[in-house]
XYZ file of C-alpha atoms in Angstrom:
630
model
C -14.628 -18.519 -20.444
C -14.953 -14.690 -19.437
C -16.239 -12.358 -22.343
C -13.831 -9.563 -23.573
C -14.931 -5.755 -23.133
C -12.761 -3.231 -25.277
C -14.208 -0.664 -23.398
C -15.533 0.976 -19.917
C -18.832 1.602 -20.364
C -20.501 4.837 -19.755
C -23.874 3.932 -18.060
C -24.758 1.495 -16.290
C -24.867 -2.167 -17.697
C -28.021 -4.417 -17.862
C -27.001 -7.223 -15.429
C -30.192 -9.092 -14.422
C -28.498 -12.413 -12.426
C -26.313 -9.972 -10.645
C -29.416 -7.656 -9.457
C -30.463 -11.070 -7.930
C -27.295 -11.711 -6.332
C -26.374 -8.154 -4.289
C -25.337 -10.170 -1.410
C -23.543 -13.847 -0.592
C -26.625 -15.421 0.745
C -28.246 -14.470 -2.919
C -25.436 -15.672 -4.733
C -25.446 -19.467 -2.703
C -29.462 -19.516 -4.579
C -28.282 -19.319 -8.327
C -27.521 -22.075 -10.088
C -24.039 -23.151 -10.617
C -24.713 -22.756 -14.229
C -25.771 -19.143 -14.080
C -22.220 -18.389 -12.523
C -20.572 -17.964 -15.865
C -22.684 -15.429 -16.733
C -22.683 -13.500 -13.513
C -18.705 -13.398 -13.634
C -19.230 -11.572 -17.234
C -22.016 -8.898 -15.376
C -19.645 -8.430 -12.683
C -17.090 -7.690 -14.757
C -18.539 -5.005 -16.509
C -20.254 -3.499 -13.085
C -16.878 -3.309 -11.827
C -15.713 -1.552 -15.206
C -18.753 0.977 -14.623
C -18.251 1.834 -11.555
C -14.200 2.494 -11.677
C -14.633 4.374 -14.455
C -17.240 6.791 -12.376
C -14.629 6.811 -9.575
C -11.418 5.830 -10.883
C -9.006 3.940 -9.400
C -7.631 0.453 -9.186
C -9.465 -1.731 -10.884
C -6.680 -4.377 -12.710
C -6.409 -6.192 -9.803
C -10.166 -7.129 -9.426
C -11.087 -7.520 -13.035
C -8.701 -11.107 -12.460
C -10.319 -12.357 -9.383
C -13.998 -12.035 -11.023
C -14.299 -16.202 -10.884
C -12.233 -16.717 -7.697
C -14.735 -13.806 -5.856
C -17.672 -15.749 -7.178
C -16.168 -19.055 -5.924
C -15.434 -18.282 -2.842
C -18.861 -16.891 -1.390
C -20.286 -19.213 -3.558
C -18.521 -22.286 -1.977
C -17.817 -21.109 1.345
C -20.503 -19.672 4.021
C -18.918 -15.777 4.582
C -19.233 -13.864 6.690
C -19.583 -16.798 9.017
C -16.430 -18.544 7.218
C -13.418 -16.184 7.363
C -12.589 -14.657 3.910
C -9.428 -11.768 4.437
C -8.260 -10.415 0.994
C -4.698 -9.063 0.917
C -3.596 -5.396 0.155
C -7.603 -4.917 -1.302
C -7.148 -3.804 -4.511
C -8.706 -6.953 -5.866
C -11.293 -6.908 -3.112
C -13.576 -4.558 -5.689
C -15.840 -7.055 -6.751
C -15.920 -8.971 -3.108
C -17.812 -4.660 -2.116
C -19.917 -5.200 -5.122
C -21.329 -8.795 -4.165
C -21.837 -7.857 -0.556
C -24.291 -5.702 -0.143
C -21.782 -2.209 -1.635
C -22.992 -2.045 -5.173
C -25.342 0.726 -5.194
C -22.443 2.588 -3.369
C -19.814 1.869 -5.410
C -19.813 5.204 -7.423
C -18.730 6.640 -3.712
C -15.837 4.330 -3.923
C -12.797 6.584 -2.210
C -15.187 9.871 -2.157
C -15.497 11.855 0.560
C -18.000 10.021 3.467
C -18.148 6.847 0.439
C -16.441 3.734 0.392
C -12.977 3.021 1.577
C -10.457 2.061 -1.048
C -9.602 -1.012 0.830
C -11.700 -3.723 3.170
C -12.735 -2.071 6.166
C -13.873 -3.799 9.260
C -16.667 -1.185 10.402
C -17.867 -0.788 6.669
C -19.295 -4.477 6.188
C -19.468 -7.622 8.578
C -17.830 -9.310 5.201
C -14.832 -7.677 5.559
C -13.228 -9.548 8.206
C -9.654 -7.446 8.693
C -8.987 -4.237 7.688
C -6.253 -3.924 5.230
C -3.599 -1.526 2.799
C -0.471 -2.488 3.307
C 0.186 -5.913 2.137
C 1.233 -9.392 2.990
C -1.313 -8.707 6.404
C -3.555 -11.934 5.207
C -2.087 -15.186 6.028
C -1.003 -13.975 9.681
C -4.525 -12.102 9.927
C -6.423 -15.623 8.811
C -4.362 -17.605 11.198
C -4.804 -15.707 14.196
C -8.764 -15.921 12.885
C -8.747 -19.908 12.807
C -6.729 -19.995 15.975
C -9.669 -18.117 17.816
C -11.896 -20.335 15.809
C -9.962 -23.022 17.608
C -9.649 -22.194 21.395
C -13.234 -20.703 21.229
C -15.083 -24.154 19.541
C -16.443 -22.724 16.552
C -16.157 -24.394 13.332
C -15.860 -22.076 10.432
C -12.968 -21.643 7.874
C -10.317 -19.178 7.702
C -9.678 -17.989 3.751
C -6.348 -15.837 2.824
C -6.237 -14.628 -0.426
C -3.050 -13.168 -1.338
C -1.444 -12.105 -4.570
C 2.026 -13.520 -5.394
C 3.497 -9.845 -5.751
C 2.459 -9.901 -1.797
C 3.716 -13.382 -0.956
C 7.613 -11.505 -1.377
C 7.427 -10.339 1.911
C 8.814 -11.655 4.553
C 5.756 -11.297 7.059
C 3.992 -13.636 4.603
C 6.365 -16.173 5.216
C 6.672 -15.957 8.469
C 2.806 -16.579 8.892
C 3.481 -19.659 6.716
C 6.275 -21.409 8.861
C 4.174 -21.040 11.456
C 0.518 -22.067 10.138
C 1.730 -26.012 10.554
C 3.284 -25.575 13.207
C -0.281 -24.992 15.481
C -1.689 -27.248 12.771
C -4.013 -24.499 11.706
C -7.555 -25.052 9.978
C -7.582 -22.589 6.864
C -6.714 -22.237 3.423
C -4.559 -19.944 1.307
C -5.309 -18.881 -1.807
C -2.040 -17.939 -3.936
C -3.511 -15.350 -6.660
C -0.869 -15.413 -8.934
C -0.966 -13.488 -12.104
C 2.387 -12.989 -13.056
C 2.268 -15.289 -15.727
C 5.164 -16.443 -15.393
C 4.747 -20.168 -14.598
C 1.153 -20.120 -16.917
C 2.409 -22.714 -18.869
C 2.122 -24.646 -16.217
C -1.728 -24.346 -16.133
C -4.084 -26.515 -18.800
C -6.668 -29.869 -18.850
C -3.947 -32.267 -16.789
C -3.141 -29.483 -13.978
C -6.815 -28.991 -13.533
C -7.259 -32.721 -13.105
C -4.862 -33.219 -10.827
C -6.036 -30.169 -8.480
C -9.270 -32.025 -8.609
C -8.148 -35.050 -7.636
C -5.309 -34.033 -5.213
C -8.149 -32.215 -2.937
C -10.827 -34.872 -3.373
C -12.013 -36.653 -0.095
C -11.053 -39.854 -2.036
C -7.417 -39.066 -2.040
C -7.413 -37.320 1.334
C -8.743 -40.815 2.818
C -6.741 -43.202 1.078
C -3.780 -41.170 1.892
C -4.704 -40.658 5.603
C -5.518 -45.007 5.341
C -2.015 -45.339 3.962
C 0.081 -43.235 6.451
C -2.165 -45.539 9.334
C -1.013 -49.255 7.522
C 2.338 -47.627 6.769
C 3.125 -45.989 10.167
C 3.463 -49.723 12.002
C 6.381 -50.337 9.785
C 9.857 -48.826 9.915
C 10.682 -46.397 7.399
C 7.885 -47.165 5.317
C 5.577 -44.061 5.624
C 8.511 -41.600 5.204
C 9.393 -43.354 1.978
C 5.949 -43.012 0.944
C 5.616 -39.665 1.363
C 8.747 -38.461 0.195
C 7.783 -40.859 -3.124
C 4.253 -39.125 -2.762
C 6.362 -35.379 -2.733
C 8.717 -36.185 -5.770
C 5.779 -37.332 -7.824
C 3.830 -34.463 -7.175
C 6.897 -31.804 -7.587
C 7.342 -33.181 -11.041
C 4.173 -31.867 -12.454
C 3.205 -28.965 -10.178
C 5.813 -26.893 -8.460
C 4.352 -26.898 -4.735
C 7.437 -28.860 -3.463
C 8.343 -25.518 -0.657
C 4.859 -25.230 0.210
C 4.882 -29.376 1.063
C 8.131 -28.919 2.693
C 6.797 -25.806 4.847
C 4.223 -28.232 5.772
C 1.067 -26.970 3.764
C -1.112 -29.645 1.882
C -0.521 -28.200 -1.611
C -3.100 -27.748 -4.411
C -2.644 -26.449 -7.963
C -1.373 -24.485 -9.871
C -5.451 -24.060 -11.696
C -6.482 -21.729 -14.122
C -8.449 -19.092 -11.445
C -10.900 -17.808 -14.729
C -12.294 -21.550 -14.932
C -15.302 -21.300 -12.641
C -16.229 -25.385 -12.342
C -12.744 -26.393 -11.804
C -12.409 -23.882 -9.135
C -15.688 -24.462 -7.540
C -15.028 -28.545 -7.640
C -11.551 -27.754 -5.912
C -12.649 -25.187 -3.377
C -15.768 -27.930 -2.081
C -12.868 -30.218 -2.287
C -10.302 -28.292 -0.005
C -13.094 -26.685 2.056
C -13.651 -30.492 3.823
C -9.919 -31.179 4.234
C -8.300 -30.075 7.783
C -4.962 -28.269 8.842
C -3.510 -25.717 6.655
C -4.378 -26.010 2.586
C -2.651 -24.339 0.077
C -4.783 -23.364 -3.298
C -2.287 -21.867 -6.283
C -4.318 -20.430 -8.635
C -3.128 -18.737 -12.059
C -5.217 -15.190 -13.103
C -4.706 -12.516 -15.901
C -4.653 -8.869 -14.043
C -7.111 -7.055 -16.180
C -8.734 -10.116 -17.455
C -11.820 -9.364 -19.845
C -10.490 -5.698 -20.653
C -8.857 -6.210 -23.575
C -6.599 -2.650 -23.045
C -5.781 -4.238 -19.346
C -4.871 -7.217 -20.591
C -2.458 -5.517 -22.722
C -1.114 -3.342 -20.597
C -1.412 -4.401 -17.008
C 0.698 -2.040 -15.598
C -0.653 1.414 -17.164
C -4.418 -0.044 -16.501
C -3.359 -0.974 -12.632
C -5.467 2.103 -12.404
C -7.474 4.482 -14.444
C -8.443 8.582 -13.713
C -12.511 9.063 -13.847
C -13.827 9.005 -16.790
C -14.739 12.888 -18.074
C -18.139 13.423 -19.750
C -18.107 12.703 -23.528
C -17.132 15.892 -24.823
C -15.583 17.684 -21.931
C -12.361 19.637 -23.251
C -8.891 18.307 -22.769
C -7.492 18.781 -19.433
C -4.744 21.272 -19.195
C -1.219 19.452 -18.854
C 0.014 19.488 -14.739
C 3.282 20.602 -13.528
C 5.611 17.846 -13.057
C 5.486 15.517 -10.324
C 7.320 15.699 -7.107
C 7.992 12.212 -7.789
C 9.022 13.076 -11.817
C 11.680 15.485 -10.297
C 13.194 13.262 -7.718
C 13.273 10.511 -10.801
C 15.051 13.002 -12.850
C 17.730 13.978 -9.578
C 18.420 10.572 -9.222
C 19.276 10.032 -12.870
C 21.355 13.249 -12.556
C 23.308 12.267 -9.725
C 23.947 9.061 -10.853
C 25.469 10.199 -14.005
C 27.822 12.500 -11.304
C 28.373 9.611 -8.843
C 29.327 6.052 -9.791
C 28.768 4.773 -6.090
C 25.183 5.868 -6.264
C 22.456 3.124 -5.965
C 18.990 2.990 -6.262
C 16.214 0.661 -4.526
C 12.587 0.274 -4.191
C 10.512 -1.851 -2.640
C 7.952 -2.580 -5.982
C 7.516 1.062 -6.232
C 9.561 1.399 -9.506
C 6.355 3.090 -11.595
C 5.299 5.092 -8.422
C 8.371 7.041 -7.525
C 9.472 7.503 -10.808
C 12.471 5.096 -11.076
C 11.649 3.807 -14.548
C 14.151 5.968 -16.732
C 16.909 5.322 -13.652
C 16.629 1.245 -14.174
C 16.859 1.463 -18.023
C 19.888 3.745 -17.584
C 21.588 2.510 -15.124
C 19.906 -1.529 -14.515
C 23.129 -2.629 -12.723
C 22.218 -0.278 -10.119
C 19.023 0.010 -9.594
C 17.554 -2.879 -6.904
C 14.102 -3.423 -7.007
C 13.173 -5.974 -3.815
C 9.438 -6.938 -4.349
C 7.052 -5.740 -1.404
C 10.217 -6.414 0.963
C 10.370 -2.961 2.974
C 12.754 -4.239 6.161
C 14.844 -6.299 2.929
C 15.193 -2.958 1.215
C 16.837 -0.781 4.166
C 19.145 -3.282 5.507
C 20.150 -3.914 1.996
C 20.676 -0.560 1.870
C 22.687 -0.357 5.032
C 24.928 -3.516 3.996
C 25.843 -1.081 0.551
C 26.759 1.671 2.810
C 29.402 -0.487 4.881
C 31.136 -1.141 1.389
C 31.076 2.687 0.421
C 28.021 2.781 -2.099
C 25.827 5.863 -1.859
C 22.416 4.343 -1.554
C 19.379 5.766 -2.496
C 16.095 4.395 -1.164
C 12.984 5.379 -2.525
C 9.614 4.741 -0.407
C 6.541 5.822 0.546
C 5.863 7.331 3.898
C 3.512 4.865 5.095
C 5.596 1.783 3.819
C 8.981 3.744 5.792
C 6.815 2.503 9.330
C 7.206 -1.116 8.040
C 10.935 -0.972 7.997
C 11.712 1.129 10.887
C 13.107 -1.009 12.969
C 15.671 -1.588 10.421
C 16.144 2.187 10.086
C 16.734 2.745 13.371
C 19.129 -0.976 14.166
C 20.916 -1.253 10.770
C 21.530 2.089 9.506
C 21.115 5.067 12.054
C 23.189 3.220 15.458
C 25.565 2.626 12.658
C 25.445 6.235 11.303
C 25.356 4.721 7.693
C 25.186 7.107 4.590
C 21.696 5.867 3.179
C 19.119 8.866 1.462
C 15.616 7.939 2.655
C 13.227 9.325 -0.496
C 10.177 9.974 1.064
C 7.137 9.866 -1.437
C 4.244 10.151 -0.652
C 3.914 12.480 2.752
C 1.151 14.126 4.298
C -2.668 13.563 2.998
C -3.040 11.264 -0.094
C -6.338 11.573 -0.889
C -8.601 8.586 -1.799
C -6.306 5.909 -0.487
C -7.150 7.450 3.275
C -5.674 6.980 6.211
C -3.674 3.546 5.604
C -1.144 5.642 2.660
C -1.246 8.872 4.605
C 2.193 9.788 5.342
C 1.340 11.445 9.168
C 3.686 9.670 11.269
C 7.456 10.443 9.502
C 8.382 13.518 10.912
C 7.815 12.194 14.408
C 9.054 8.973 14.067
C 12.306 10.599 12.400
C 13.185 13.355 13.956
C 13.725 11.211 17.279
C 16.312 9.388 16.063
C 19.884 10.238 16.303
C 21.794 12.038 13.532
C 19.185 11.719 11.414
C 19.047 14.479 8.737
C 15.531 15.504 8.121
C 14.447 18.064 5.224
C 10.814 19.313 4.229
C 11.164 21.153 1.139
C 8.617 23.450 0.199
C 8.188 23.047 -3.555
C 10.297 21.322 -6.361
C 13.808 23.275 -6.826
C 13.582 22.753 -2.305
C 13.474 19.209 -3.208
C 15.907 19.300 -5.560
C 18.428 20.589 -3.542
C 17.520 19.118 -0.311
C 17.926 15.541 -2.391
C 21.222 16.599 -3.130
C 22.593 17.589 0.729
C 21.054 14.571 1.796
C 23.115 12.643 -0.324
C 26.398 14.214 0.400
C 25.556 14.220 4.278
C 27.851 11.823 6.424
C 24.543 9.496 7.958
C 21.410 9.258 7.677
C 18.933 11.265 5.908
C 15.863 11.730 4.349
C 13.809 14.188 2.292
C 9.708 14.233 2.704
C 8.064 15.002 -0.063
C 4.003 14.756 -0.879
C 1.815 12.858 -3.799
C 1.303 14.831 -6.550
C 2.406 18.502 -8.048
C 4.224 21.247 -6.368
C 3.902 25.063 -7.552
C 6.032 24.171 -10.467
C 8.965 26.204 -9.452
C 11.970 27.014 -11.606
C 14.770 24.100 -11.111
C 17.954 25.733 -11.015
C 20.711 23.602 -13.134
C 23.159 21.752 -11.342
C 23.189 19.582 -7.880
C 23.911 22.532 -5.665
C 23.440 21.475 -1.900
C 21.953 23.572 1.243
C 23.734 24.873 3.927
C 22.528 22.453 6.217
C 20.427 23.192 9.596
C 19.472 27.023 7.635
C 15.680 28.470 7.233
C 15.050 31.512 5.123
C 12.556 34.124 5.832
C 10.360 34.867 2.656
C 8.424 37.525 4.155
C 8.790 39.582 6.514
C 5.445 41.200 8.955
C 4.921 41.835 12.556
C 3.364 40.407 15.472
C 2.661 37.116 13.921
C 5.604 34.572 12.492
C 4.342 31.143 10.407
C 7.411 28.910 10.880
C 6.140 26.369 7.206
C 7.852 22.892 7.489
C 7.291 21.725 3.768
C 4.801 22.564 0.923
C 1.908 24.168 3.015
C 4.214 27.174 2.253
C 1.802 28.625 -0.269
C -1.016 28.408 2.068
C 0.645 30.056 4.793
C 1.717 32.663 2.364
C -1.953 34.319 1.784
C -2.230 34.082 5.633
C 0.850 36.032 5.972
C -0.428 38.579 3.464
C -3.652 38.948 4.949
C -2.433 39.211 8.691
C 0.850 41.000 8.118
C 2.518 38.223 9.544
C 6.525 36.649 8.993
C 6.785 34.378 6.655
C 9.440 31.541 7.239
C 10.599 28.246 5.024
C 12.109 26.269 8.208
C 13.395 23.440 5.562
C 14.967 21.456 8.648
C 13.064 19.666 10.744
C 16.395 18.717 12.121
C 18.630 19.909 12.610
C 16.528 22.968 13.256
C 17.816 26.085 12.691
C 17.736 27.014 16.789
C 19.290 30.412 15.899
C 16.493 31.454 13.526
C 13.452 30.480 15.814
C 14.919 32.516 18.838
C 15.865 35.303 16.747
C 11.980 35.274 15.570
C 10.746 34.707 19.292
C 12.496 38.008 20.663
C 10.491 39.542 17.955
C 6.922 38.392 17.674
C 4.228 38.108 19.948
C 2.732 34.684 18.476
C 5.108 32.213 16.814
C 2.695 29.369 14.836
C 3.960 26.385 12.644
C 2.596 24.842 10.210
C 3.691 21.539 8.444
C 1.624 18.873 7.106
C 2.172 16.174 9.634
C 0.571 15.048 13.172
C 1.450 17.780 15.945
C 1.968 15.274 18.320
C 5.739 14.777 18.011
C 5.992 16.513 15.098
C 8.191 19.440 13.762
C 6.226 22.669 15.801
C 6.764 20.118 18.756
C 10.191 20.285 18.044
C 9.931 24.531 18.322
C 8.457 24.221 21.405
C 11.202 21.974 22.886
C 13.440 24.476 21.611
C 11.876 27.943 23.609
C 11.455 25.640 26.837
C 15.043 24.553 27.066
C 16.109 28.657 26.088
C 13.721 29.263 28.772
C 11.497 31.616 26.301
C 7.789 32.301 27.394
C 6.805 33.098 23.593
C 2.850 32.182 22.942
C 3.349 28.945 20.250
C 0.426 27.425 18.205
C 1.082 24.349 16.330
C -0.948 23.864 13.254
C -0.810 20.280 11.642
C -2.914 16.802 11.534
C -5.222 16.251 14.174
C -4.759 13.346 16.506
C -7.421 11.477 14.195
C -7.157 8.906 11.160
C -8.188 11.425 8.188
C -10.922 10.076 6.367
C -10.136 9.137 2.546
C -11.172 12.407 0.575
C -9.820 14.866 -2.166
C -6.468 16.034 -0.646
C -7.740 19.490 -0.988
C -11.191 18.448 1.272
C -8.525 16.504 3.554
C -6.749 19.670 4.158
C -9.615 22.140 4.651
C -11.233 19.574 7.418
C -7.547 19.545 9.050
C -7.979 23.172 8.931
C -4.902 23.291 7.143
C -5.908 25.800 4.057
C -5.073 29.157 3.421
C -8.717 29.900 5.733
C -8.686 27.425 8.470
C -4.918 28.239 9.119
C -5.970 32.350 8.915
C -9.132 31.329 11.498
C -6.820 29.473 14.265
C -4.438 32.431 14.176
C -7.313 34.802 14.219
C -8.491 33.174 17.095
C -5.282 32.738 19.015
C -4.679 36.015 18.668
C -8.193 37.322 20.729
C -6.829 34.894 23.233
C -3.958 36.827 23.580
C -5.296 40.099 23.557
C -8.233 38.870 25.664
C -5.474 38.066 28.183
């Protein structure tokens, strides 16, 4: 069994079978006996190298054995091996060719956070979002199909991702086209571990054996030519099997079920994986893992060690303490406003830890609703609340918001339903790159109907704008980014805005900077250096139409500035605004490029956007010689 490691080591461990084994075609060499060991040097790589990085690294330290099995077992890249989400696809970089890269991991120009398809030939679909693997796989052994090639198709999804609906969706249909590929349940909530021991393994062996698979296809043959005969058998075969492992939906949705087996017990998985990898049509493999196995501090604590910071040099000093959170102060609103409002409800879509809705569900646990990685779930939900006259609350990233929107738009916006959308998470993320960046919100929001859309431009903004969302009649939504604002004062209370309402901050000539959101203190050197209006819009929408032609009659160069794409976006929305007035004022629209940002520090992410305090002072530099050059 795995070794234990109480702590992340600080250089680099010896690990002389995994130096042999840097990619899949080295691994298939070893002996079977060696793979023991390699799981343990694997593990602590992977420790290593997160702790140079930081990052996610729970997640892959329980899918050390089921990694090794796999390329061990199955012929990648040739065979199709998808992993789900991709925080447990860590230790699939390091055996494939990544490991000397893997201090890079989600550095600027280093390795992606996730599977990427143009980083390595073994990473067969590119993934962040989650529940994309079974439907990816299938569509994979489909085209296996139709073109003639025979290869294998391997999902590997977690059972936190197997809530969504999409997942299930790909599994309804897998039988039905009577698909050649396996899924691989990686289930490490623990929950049904009792489940897993010396008789479960043996009957996962036997189950997938080619011994069983024949007499059983033998059987249905004899048993077919008489009435009634093979469905008895089968159903017997079914009841049987759902008394001592508990695959009896998978069965029923048509998958040949195998499990559940301990997924840190490399010969048992190895036996059942040659076992399944022989059988045809779909195959189902339900195996039980610890998230942070071998840590002993992950084990404890999965949830705090999902992730770790980079490790600082022994000695550094103590990092100052940060502001709060944007996500800390929209925790603490929500709390506040439910103690003011009884109707007020709370939901999440497994983001509980991430926007900051711990302290609401221990206050308040008969109405808070958290609905797994179930995005569309969580806004219709919402919507069917708002028909009964709850107040709910939605909290969700940016990114995840584009899963649900046709729900946003069908259940809640036609029907001009009071639901809050909390938007974490918006703009540039960092390290997670382009698959969390929040670009797309403004655009796809502002669009629809009576939506109510706020960008507030540091914590007290956010504050309040929470607040008028909540007591607006409809739809509406507050965007706010990752991490710390400029730790403003919050004023006591749950005062609202007057709604559609910008407010100059600074007044100059020539030159106004209309800010959507928290790029406010950027645009505030510019405006100091240049002389230059300085103007919190707040609204995306409703804009405030009297403010921006008020500011047009008066400046020769109107520029916004939010941090969002510009194609669509809020400074679109300005320029829609002086063509239908029929105003011929010079606009520049500053915001993200019409490009998938690279993963970076947000800071880096920013500057390459030109979206500093100096790239946004450069394009209005420039604009401006235009203008006088004209």
């Amino acid at each position: 069994m795995p070794k234990t490691f109480h702590e992340i080591p600080r250089v680099r461990p010896v690990t002389p079978l995994l130096d042999r084994a840097a990619t899949p075609e080295q691994l298939r060499l070893l002996d079977e006996t060696d793979l023991e060991s390699l799981a343990d040097e694997l593990r602590q790589e992977l420790l290593y190298c997160v702790g140079q990085t930081g990052g996610h690294f729970g997640a892959g330290l329980g899918v050390i054995e089921l990694t090794i099995a796999l390329h061990y077992v199955f012929k990648t890249p040739e065979d199709r091996l998808v992993w789900d989400v991709g925080h447990q696809a860590y230790p699939h970089k390091i055996l494939t060719g990544r490991r000397e890269r893997m201090t890079t991991l989600r550095q600027k120009d280093g390795l992606a956070a996730f599977p990427r398809r143009s980083e390595s030939h073994y990473d067969t679909f590119g993934v962040g979002h989650s529940s994309t693997s079974i439907s990816a796989a299938l569509g994979m052994a489909v085209a296996a199909r139709l073109k003639g090639e025979r290869r294998k198709s391997i999902a590997v999804i977690g059972d936190g991702a197997l809530t969504a609906g999409m997942a299930f969706e790909a599994l309804n249909h897998a039988p039905e086209v009577g698909a050649d590929m396996l899924v691989v349940l990686n289930d490490n909530d623990m929950s049904i571990s009792h489940n897993v021991g010396g008789l479960s393994n043996y009957l996962a062996r036997i189950l997938s054996s080619r011994t069983y698979s024949s007499m059983r296809e033998g059987g249905k043959k004899i048993l077919s030519r008489l009435p009634g005969a093979w469905e008895i058998a089968r159903r017997t075969e079914e009841y049987a099997k759902g008394m001592l492992v508990p695959g009896t939906l998978f069965e029923e949705l048509g998958w040949n079920y195998i499990g559940p087996i301990d997924g840190h017990d490399l010969p048992t998985l190895i036996a059942t994986l040659r076992n399944m990898r022989d059988l045809s049509g779909p195959q189902f493999l339900h195996v039980i893992t610890k998230k942070g196995k071998g840590f002993a501090p992950a084990e404890a604590d999965p949830i705090g060690y999902h992730a770790i910071t980079k490790l600082e040099p022994a000695g550094a000093p103590p990092k100052a303490p940060s502001a709060p959170k944007y996500s800390n102060i929209f925790g603490q609103w929500l709390c506040d406003m439910a103690a003011a409002d009884p109707r007020l409800t709370g939901i999440t879509p497994a983001m509980k830890e991430g926007s900051d809705l711990v302290a609401f569900s221990e206050r308040y646990p008969d109405r808070y609703f958290d609905v797994a990685i179930a995005e569309q779930h969580a806004v219709t939900l919402a919507a069917g609340m708002a028909c009964e006259g709850l107040k709910p609350v939605v909290a969700i990233y940016s990114t995840f918001l584009q899963r649900a929107y046709d729900q946003l738009v069908h259940d809640v916006a036609v029907q001009d339903l009071d639901v809050l959308f909390a938007i974490d998470r918006a703009g540039l993320v960092g390290e997670d790159g382009p698959t969390h960046a929040g670009t797309f919100d403004i655009a796809y929001l502002r669009c629809i109907p009576g939506m109510l859309l706020m960008t507030p431009s540091d914590e007290n903004e956010m504050r309040r704008m929470l607040t008028t969302g909540y007591l607006y009649n409809g739809p509406a939504a507050v965007r706010y980014p990752r991490g710390s604002g400029p730790n403003a004062a919050l004023e006591p209370g749950l005062q609202p805005l007057e709604i559609g309402k910008g407010v100059i901050r600074r007044e100059g000539r020539k030159v106004a900077l209309l800010v959507f959101g928290v790029l406010l203190g950027e645009a505030r050197q510019v405006a100091e250096a240049l002389d230059a209006t300085l103007v919190d819009m707040r609204f995306v929408k409703p804009l405030d139409e009297a403010l921006v032609r008020e500011l047009a009659e008066r400046h020769a160069l109107l520029v916004t500035i939010e941090e969002g794409c510009v194609m669509g976006g809020a400074g679109a929305a300005v320029g829609e605004l002086l063509a239908a007035h029929q105003l011929p004022r010079p606009l520049l629209n500053l915001g993200l490029p019409d490009i998938y940002v690279e993963h970076a520090k947000p800071a880096q992410m920013l500057a390459a956007c030109g979206l500093d305090a100096a790239g946004i002072e450069a394009a209005v530099r420039q604009r401006l010689a235009q203008l006088d050059a004209d």
